[in-house]
Amino acid sequence: MNEIIRNIEAAQLKAEAPQFRVGDTVKVYGKIKEGNRERIQVFEGIVIKKQGGSVRETFTVRKNSNGVGVEKTWPLHSPNVEKVEVVRHGKVRRAKLTYLRGRVGKRAKVKELVK
């Protein structure tokens, strides 16, 4: 049974999964279906967490929109995620950045990683 499930999940994985980490600022190009039309909408923000594995892997992106914090969780291997583009690499020391939810303005920024 496990072998069958593993084969089905392997077929659903993306060939080239985007490489990014928690703390990075990313642009997520998501497909949105409106009636019979399909368009791509960009969601730009900081990756505050990654979780799961294999096909079930998800990541959460947070941004401030008109003074209101907005978080969206995306499945990494979903066909509705067109691409994920890294804008900036962040310098962080933890796996989940949930503390950013309570911060506003300059305090909600993540330092940029200089390589």
XYZ file of N, CA and C in Angstrom:
345
model
N 0.821 -1.196 0.000
C 0.000 0.000 0.000
C 0.869 1.266 0.000
N 1.888 1.306 0.873
C 2.761 2.472 0.932
C 3.493 2.697 -0.379
N 3.864 1.626 -1.046
C 4.579 1.737 -2.325
C 3.692 2.391 -3.386
N 2.426 2.052 -3.398
C 1.480 2.624 -4.362
C 1.324 4.120 -4.116
N 1.142 4.495 -2.872
C 0.991 5.913 -2.526
C 2.255 6.686 -2.861
N 3.407 6.108 -2.564
C 4.686 6.766 -2.854
C 4.844 7.005 -4.353
N 4.434 6.059 -5.190
C 4.530 6.213 -6.647
C 3.596 7.303 -7.157
N 2.396 7.378 -6.597
C 1.439 8.412 -7.011
C 1.963 9.794 -6.632
N 2.504 9.924 -5.410
C 3.033 11.215 -4.964
C 4.250 11.636 -5.769
N 5.088 10.685 -6.145
C 6.286 11.003 -6.934
C 5.904 11.549 -8.300
N 4.793 11.094 -8.850
C 4.350 11.591 -10.151
C 3.831 13.023 -10.061
N 3.385 13.442 -8.889
C 2.817 14.775 -8.717
C 3.855 15.827 -8.330
N 5.065 15.424 -8.002
C 6.110 16.384 -7.645
C 6.521 17.213 -8.848
N 6.842 18.480 -8.606
C 7.360 19.326 -9.679
C 8.785 18.903 -9.999
N 9.148 19.023 -11.268
C 10.495 18.627 -11.688
C 11.539 19.532 -11.032
N 11.288 20.834 -11.055
C 12.219 21.791 -10.449
C 11.479 22.588 -9.384
N 11.589 22.157 -8.153
C 10.957 22.891 -7.054
C 11.780 24.141 -6.761
N 11.136 25.277 -6.515
C 11.884 26.511 -6.237
C 12.684 26.399 -4.953
N 13.875 26.990 -4.946
C 14.768 26.951 -3.795
C 14.706 28.287 -3.057
N 14.142 28.270 -1.862
C 14.111 29.447 -0.998
C 14.037 28.966 0.435
N 14.304 29.882 1.376
C 14.313 29.523 2.791
C 13.398 30.462 3.574
N 13.204 30.153 4.830
C 12.427 31.021 5.710
C 13.190 32.335 5.882
N 12.486 33.449 5.807
C 13.103 34.768 5.922
C 13.334 35.439 4.589
N 13.242 34.694 3.499
C 13.422 35.274 2.177
C 12.173 36.044 1.757
N 12.385 37.122 1.019
C 11.270 37.843 0.416
C 11.062 37.256 -0.969
N 9.842 36.800 -1.234
C 9.558 36.100 -2.483
C 8.348 36.703 -3.184
N 8.289 36.481 -4.498
C 7.108 36.779 -5.303
C 6.519 35.445 -5.719
N 5.277 35.209 -5.335
C 4.595 33.972 -5.697
C 3.620 34.303 -6.820
N 3.788 33.647 -7.961
C 2.912 33.835 -9.100
C 1.843 32.743 -9.048
N 0.644 33.109 -8.609
C -0.431 32.142 -8.433
C -1.487 32.276 -9.500
N -1.998 31.150 -9.979
C -3.072 31.158 -10.974
C -4.399 31.373 -10.261
N -5.206 32.302 -10.798
C -6.520 32.596 -10.241
C -7.540 32.363 -11.351
N -8.577 31.599 -11.036
C -9.609 31.306 -12.019
C -10.834 32.149 -11.705
N -11.266 32.949 -12.684
C -12.447 33.797 -12.534
C -13.410 33.441 -13.659
N -14.434 32.699 -13.320
C -15.380 32.265 -14.352
C -14.700 31.291 -15.297
N -14.624 31.675 -16.561
C -13.950 30.821 -17.541
C -12.568 31.351 -17.918
N -12.156 32.455 -17.272
C -10.834 33.018 -17.554
C -9.845 32.622 -16.466
N -8.579 32.594 -16.841
C -7.525 32.296 -15.880
C -6.451 33.365 -15.999
N -6.018 33.878 -14.851
C -4.975 34.906 -14.864
C -3.977 34.604 -13.761
N -2.853 35.326 -13.811
C -1.804 35.125 -12.815
C -1.728 36.364 -11.935
N -1.765 36.142 -10.606
C -1.675 37.233 -9.650
C -0.408 37.052 -8.818
N 0.304 38.152 -8.592
C 1.565 38.113 -7.852
C 1.299 38.466 -6.389
N 1.869 37.668 -5.487
C 1.774 37.910 -4.050
C 3.199 37.990 -3.529
N 3.614 39.177 -3.059
C 4.989 39.373 -2.606
C 5.023 39.585 -1.101
N 5.910 38.836 -0.425
C 6.038 38.975 1.022
C 7.174 38.130 1.559
N 7.244 38.031 2.886
C 8.306 37.293 3.567
C 7.808 35.888 3.889
N 8.646 34.902 3.632
C 8.309 33.522 3.977
C 8.473 33.379 5.487
N 7.367 33.100 6.197
C 7.466 32.987 7.656
C 7.550 31.540 8.122
N 7.144 30.580 7.288
C 7.329 29.183 7.670
C 7.218 28.263 6.464
N 7.915 27.132 6.578
C 7.823 26.031 5.622
C 7.543 24.784 6.444
N 6.655 23.952 5.946
C 6.337 22.740 6.701
C 5.920 21.627 5.769
N 5.932 20.414 6.298
C 5.546 19.245 5.514
C 6.705 18.724 4.695
N 6.400 17.735 3.900
C 7.413 17.139 3.050
C 6.768 16.501 1.847
N 7.568 16.214 0.846
C 7.105 15.568 -0.381
C 6.031 16.415 -1.054
N 4.919 15.823 -1.415
C 3.856 16.540 -2.123
C 3.106 17.487 -1.188
N 3.083 17.178 0.096
C 2.314 17.957 1.066
C 3.058 19.189 1.574
N 4.221 19.490 1.038
C 5.011 20.618 1.531
C 4.316 21.943 1.224
N 4.209 22.796 2.253
C 3.582 24.106 2.095
C 4.497 25.184 2.653
N 4.247 26.417 2.223
C 4.968 27.557 2.774
C 3.989 28.709 2.944
N 4.232 29.527 3.972
C 3.356 30.649 4.278
C 4.105 31.943 4.033
N 3.442 32.851 3.297
C 4.027 34.146 2.951
C 3.184 35.236 3.610
N 3.856 36.200 4.236
C 3.165 37.292 4.929
C 3.568 38.629 4.320
N 2.576 39.500 4.159
C 2.839 40.864 3.692
C 1.888 41.813 4.397
N 2.224 43.096 4.387
C 1.339 44.124 4.909
C 0.645 44.788 3.740
N -0.677 44.809 3.772
C -1.460 45.427 2.711
C -2.365 46.480 3.339
N -2.071 47.742 3.084
C -2.827 48.870 3.639
C -2.900 48.817 5.165
N -1.785 48.485 5.802
C -1.724 48.460 7.251
C -2.296 47.195 7.881
N -2.728 46.246 7.074
C -3.290 45.003 7.581
C -2.379 43.859 7.160
N -2.015 43.007 8.111
C -1.176 41.856 7.798
C -1.980 40.786 7.077
N -1.426 40.299 5.956
C -2.095 39.265 5.163
C -1.143 38.085 5.032
N -1.631 36.892 5.374
C -0.838 35.675 5.220
C -1.547 34.731 4.272
N -0.759 34.083 3.429
C -1.308 33.107 2.505
C -0.432 31.875 2.545
N -1.053 30.715 2.621
C -0.322 29.460 2.625
C -0.468 28.811 1.259
N 0.665 28.467 0.657
C 0.694 27.898 -0.689
C 1.264 26.482 -0.646
N 0.675 25.551 -1.375
C 1.308 24.246 -1.557
C 2.465 24.391 -2.550
N 3.609 23.872 -2.203
C 4.805 24.064 -3.025
C 4.702 23.389 -4.391
N 4.121 22.194 -4.434
C 4.070 21.421 -5.683
C 2.729 21.538 -6.392
N 1.945 22.551 -6.078
C 0.631 22.729 -6.685
C 0.753 23.259 -8.112
N -0.119 22.821 -9.016
C -0.122 23.401 -10.364
C -0.636 24.839 -10.369
N -1.274 25.287 -9.281
C -1.754 26.668 -9.203
C -0.649 27.652 -8.854
N 0.501 27.158 -8.433
C 1.659 28.024 -8.185
C 2.520 27.976 -9.446
N 2.467 29.055 -10.228
C 3.201 29.107 -11.492
C 4.707 29.085 -11.247
N 5.173 30.046 -10.415
C 6.596 30.082 -10.058
C 6.774 30.897 -8.784
N 7.912 30.691 -8.147
C 8.280 31.436 -6.949
C 9.625 32.096 -7.230
N 9.638 33.411 -7.141
C 10.839 34.186 -7.478
C 11.383 34.823 -6.196
N 12.655 34.593 -5.906
C 13.269 35.156 -4.697
C 13.734 36.581 -4.989
N 13.247 37.526 -4.186
C 13.620 38.932 -4.349
C 14.839 39.248 -3.488
N 14.791 38.839 -2.188
C 15.891 39.079 -1.248
C 16.056 37.861 -0.358
N 17.283 37.597 0.027
C 17.558 36.540 0.992
C 17.627 37.171 2.379
N 16.906 36.590 3.332
C 16.870 37.129 4.684
C 17.824 36.394 5.607
N 18.338 37.130 6.593
C 19.240 36.539 7.582
C 18.429 36.274 8.842
N 18.094 35.009 9.076
C 17.302 34.635 10.244
C 17.958 33.463 10.953
N 17.578 33.276 12.237
C 18.178 32.212 13.036
C 17.142 31.258 13.593
N 15.963 31.240 12.993
C 14.941 30.299 13.447
C 14.108 29.800 12.276
N 13.380 28.733 12.506
C 12.651 28.058 11.438
C 11.281 28.673 11.177
N 10.672 29.253 12.203
C 9.349 29.856 12.059
C 9.415 31.297 12.548
N 8.957 32.226 11.727
C 9.030 33.649 12.064
C 7.662 34.182 12.472
N 6.962 33.454 13.337
C 5.623 33.879 13.738
C 5.650 35.146 14.586
N 6.793 35.505 15.140
C 6.887 36.726 15.943
C 6.669 37.974 15.089
N 6.783 37.861 13.773
C 6.561 39.014 12.896
C 5.096 39.451 12.896
N 4.201 38.563 13.326
C 2.770 38.895 13.353
C 2.472 40.037 14.322
N 3.237 40.120 15.383
C 2.995 41.153 16.389
C 3.767 42.429 16.144
N 4.489 42.494 15.065
C 5.317 43.673 14.802
C 4.792 44.470 13.624
N 5.069 45.788 13.658
C 4.575 46.689 12.624
C 5.709 47.605 12.197
N 5.726 48.002 10.946
C 6.689 48.982 10.453
C 8.093 48.440 10.321
N 9.075 49.243 10.792
C 10.485 48.865 10.656
C 10.834 47.629 11.471
N 10.144 47.421 12.585
C 10.434 46.273 13.441
C 10.044 44.957 12.776
N 9.181 45.021 11.764
C 8.720 43.808 11.088
C 9.642 43.404 9.944
N 10.763 44.110 9.793
C 11.696 43.794 8.709
C 12.650 42.679 9.113
N 13.177 41.985 8.109
C 14.190 40.965 8.314
C 15.462 41.456 7.640
N 16.592 41.342 8.348
C 17.866 41.794 7.767
C 18.188 41.007 6.511
N 18.860 41.669 5.577
C 19.216 41.012 4.314
C 20.525 40.252 4.483
N 20.572 39.058 3.915
C 21.757 38.241 3.961
C 22.699 38.665 2.838
N 23.911 39.098 3.206
C 24.898 39.549 2.224
C 25.900 38.420 2.026
N 26.019 37.966 0.778
C 26.950 36.860 0.496
C 28.173 37.376 -0.208
